[in-house]
mmCIF file of C-alpha atoms in Angstrom:
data_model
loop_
_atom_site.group_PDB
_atom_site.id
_atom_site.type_symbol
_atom_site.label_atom_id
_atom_site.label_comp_id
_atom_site.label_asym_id
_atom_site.label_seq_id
_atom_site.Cartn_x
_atom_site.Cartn_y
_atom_site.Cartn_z
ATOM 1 C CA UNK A 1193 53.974 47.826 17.585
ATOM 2 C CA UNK A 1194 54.852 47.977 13.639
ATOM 3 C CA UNK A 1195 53.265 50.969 13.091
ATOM 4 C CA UNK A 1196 56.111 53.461 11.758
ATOM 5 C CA UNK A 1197 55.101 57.084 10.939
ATOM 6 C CA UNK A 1198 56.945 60.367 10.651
ATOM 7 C CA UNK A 1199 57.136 62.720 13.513
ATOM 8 C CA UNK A 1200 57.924 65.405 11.559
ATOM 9 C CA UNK A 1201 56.713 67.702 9.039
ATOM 10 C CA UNK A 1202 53.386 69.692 8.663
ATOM 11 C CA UNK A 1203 49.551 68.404 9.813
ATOM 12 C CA UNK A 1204 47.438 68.544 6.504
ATOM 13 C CA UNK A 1205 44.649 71.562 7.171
ATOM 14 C CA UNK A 1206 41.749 72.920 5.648
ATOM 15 C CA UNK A 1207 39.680 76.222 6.079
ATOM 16 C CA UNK A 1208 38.294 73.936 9.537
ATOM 17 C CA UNK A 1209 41.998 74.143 10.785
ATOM 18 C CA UNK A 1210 43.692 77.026 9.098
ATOM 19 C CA UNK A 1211 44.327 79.690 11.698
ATOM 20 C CA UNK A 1212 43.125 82.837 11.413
ATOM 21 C CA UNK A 1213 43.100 84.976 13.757
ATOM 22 C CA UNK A 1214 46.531 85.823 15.257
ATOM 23 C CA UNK A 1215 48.173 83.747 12.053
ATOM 24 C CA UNK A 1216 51.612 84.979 12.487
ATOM 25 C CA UNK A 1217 51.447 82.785 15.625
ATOM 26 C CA UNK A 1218 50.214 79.465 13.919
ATOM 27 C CA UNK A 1219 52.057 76.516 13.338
ATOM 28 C CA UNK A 1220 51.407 73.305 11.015
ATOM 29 C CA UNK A 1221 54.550 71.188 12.333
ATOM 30 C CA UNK A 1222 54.218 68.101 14.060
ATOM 31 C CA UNK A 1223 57.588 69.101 15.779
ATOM 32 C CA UNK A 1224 55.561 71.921 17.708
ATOM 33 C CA UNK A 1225 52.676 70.054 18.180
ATOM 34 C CA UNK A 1226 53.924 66.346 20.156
ATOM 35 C CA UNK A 1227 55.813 67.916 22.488
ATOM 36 C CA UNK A 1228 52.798 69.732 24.095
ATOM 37 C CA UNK A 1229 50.774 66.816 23.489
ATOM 38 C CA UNK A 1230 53.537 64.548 25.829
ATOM 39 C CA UNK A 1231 54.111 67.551 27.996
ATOM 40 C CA UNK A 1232 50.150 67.786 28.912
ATOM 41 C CA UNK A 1233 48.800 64.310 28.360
ATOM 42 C CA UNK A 1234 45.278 65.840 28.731
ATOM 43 C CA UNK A 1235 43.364 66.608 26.366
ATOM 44 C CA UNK A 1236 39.744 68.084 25.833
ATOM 45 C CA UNK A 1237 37.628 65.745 23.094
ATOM 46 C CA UNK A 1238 35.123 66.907 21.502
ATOM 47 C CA UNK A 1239 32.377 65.624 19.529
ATOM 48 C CA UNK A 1240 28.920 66.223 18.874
ATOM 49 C CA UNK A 1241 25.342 64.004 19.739
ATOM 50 C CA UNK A 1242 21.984 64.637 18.600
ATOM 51 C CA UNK A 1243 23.592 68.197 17.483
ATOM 52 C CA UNK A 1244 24.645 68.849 20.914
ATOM 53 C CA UNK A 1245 28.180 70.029 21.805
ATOM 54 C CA UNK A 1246 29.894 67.525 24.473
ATOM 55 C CA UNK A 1247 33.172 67.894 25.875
ATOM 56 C CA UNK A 1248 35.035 65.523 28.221
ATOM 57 C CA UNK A 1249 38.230 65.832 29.686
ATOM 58 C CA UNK A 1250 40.805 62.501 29.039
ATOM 59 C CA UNK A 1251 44.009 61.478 29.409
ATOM 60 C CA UNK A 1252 45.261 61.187 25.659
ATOM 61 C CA UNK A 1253 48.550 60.389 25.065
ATOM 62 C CA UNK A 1254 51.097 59.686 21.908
ATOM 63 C CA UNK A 1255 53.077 57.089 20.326
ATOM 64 C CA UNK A 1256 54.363 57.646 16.831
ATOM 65 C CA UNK A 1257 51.851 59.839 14.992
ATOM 66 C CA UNK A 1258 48.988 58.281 16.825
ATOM 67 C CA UNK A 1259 47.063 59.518 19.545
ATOM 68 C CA UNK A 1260 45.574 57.123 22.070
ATOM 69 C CA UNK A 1261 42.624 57.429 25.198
ATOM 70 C CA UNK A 1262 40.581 54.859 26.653
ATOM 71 C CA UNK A 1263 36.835 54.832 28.005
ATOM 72 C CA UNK A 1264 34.552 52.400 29.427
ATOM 73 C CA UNK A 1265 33.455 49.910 27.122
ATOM 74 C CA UNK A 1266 30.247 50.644 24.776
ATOM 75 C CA UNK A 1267 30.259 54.609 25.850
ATOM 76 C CA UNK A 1268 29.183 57.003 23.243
ATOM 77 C CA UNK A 1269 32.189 58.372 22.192
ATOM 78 C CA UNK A 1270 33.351 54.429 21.881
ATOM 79 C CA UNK A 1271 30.309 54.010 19.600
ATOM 80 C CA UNK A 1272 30.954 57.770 17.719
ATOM 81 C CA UNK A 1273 34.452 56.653 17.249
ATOM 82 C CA UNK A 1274 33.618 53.047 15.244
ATOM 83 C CA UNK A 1275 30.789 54.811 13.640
ATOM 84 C CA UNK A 1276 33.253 56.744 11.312
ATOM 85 C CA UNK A 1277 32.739 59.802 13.734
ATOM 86 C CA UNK A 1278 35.465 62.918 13.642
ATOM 87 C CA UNK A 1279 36.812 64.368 17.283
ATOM 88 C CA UNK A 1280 38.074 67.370 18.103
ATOM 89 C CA UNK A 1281 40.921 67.583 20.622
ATOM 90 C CA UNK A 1282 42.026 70.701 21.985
ATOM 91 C CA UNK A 1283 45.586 70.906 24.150
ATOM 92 C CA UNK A 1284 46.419 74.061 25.664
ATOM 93 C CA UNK A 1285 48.749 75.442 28.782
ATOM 94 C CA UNK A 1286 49.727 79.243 29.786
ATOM 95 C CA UNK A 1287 53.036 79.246 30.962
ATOM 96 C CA UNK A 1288 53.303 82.933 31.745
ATOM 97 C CA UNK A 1289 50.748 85.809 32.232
ATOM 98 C CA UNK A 1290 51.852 88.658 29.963
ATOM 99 C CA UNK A 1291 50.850 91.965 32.576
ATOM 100 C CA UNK A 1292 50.826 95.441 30.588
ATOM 101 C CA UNK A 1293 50.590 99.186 31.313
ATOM 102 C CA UNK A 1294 46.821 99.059 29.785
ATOM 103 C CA UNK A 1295 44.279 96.968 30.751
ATOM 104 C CA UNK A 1296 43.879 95.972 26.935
ATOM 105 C CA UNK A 1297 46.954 94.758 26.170
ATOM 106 C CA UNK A 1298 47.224 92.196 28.953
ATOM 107 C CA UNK A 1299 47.989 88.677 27.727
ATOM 108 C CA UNK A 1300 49.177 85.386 28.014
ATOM 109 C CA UNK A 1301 52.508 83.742 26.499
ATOM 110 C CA UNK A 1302 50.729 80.350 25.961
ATOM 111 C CA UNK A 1303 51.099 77.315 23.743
ATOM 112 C CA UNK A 1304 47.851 75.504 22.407
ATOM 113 C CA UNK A 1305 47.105 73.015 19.750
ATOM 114 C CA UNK A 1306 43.492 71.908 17.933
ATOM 115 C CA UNK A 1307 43.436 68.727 16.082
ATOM 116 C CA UNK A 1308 40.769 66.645 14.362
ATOM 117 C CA UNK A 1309 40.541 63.095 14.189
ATOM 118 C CA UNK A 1310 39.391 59.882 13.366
ATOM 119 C CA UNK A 1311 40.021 56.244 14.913
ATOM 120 C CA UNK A 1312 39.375 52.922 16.150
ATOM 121 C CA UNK A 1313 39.188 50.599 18.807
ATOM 122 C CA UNK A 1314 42.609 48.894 19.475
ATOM 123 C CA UNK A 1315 41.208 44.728 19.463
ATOM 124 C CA UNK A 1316 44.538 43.111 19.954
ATOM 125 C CA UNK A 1317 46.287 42.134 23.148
ATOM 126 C CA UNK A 1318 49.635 42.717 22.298
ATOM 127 C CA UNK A 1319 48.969 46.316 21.014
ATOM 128 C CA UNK A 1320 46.705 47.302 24.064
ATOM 129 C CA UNK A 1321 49.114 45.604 26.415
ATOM 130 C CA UNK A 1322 52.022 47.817 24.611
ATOM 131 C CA UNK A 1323 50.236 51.027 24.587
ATOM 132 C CA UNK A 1324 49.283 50.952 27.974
ATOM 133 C CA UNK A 1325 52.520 50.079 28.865
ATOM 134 C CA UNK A 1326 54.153 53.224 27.225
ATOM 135 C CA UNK A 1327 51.637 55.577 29.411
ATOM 136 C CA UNK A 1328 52.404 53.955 32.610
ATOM 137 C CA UNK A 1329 56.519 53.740 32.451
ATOM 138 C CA UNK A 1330 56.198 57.177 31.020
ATOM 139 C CA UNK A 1331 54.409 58.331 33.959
ATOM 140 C CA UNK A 1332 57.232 56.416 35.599
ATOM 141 C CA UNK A 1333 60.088 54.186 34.293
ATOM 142 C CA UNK A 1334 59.194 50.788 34.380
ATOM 143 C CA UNK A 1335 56.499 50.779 36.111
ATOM 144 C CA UNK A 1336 54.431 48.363 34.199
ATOM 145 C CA UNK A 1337 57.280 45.805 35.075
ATOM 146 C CA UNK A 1338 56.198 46.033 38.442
ATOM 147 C CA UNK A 1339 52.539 46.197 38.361
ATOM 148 C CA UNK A 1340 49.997 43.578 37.652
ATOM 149 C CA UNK A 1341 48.845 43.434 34.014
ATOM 150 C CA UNK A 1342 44.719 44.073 33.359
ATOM 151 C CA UNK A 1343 42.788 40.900 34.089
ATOM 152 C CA UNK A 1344 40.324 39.996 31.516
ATOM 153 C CA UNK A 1345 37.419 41.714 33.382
ATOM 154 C CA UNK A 1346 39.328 45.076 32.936
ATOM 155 C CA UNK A 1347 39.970 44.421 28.975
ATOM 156 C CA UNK A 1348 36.220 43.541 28.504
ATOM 157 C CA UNK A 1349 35.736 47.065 30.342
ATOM 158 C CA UNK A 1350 38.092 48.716 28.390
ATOM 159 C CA UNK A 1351 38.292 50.405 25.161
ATOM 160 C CA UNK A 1352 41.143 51.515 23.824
ATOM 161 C CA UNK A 1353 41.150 54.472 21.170
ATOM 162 C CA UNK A 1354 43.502 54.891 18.366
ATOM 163 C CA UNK A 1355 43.556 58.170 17.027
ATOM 164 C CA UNK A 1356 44.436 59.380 13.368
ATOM 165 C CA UNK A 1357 45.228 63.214 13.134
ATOM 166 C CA UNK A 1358 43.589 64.171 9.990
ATOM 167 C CA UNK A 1359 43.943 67.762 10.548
ATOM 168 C CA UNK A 1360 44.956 70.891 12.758
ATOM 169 C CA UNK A 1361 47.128 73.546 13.984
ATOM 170 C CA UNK A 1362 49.115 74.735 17.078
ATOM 171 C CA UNK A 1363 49.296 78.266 18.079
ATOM 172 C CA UNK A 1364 51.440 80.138 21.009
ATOM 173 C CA UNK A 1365 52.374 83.172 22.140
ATOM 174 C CA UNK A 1366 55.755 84.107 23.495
ATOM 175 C CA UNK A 1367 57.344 87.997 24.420
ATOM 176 C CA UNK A 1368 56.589 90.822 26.370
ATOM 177 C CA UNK A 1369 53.765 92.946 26.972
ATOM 178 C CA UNK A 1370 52.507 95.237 23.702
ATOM 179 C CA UNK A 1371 52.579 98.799 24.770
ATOM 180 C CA UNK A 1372 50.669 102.110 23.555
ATOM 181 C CA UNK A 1373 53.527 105.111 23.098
ATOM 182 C CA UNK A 1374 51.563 107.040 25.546
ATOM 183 C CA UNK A 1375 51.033 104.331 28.443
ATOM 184 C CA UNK A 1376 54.970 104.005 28.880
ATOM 185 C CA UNK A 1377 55.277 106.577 31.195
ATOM 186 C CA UNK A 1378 52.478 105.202 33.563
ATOM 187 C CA UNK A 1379 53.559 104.630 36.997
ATOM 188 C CA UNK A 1380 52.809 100.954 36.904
ATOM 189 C CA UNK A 1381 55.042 97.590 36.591
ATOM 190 C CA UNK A 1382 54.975 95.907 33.171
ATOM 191 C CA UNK A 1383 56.359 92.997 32.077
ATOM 192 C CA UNK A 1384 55.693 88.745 32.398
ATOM 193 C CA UNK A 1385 54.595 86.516 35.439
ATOM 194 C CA UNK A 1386 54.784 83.119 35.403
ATOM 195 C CA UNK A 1387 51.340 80.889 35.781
ATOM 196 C CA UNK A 1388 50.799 79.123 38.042
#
């Protein structure tokens, strides 16, 4: 693949994107925002039809500065995509619950991220065979060396999405429980629990 872009630096954003509620906690960096995106490898798209909200689960993965997902051939969000359409992709994971001496204050220590994007389909053989290649030895080294390649039936029913981030932000939360001055001497364990 010869496409070469940076992995680091900030995501461009725009009052859409800008976080803010909870700023403090925001993040523009591309550093902050791949890991989660090769940790998870799910991601939430969203898009709208007919001025309906849709939402559908996908595997969505990285290489470079692109994102990637595939769907059956001629589905809507295929069609949205080729249109021009924007998605929104949302990543998120709790990694601890955040358990405090008020019901209030309870929280989450969490890492999330929100991105928009455009893209196309991915028409070459070489690039679809490489991309697919990188989710599957990924998944588990060399894999794809031991597997049989997708027969032309399977590329027909295949598309292959190539995303551009155009926008977003990540956001987390890390630390202890917040406590009111006059809960700390309630007779009741504070502190952080991991999620399952």
């Amino acid at each position: 693949m010869d496409r070469v872009h940076s992995v680091s630096g900030e995501l461009p954003t725009s009052e859409k994107s800008r976080v803010r509620r909870g700023a403090k906690r925001a993040s523009y960096r591309r550093e902050e925002i791949y890991p989660l995106i090769d940790e998870l490898k799910l991601g939430h798209v969203g898009f709208s039809e007919n001025g309906e909200a849709i939402i559908i689960p996908l595997t969505v993965w990285r290489l470079g500065c692109f994102l990637y997902f595939h769907v059956a051939n001629k589905s809507r969000l295929q069609k949205l995509i080729e249109a021009g359409g924007q998605v929104c992709i949302s990543f998120a994971r709790y990694d601890e619950w955040v358990l405090s001496k008020s019901a209030f204050h309870h929280s989450a220590n969490y890492r999330s991220a929100v991105l928009f994007c455009r893209g196309e389909r991915v028409c070459g053989q070489e690039e679809f065979d490489a991309v697919f290649k990188a989710i599957i030895n990924d998944i588990e080294p060399d894999r794809w060396e031991q597997v049989r390649a997708p027969n032309l039936q399977e590329r027909k029913g295949t598309a292959l999405i190539r995303l551009t981030i155009e926008e977003g932000a990540f956001k987390s939360r890390t630390g202890g429980p917040s406590e009111n001055k006059e809960d700390l001497t309630l007779p009741v364990w504070s502190g952080i629990k991991p999620a399952l």
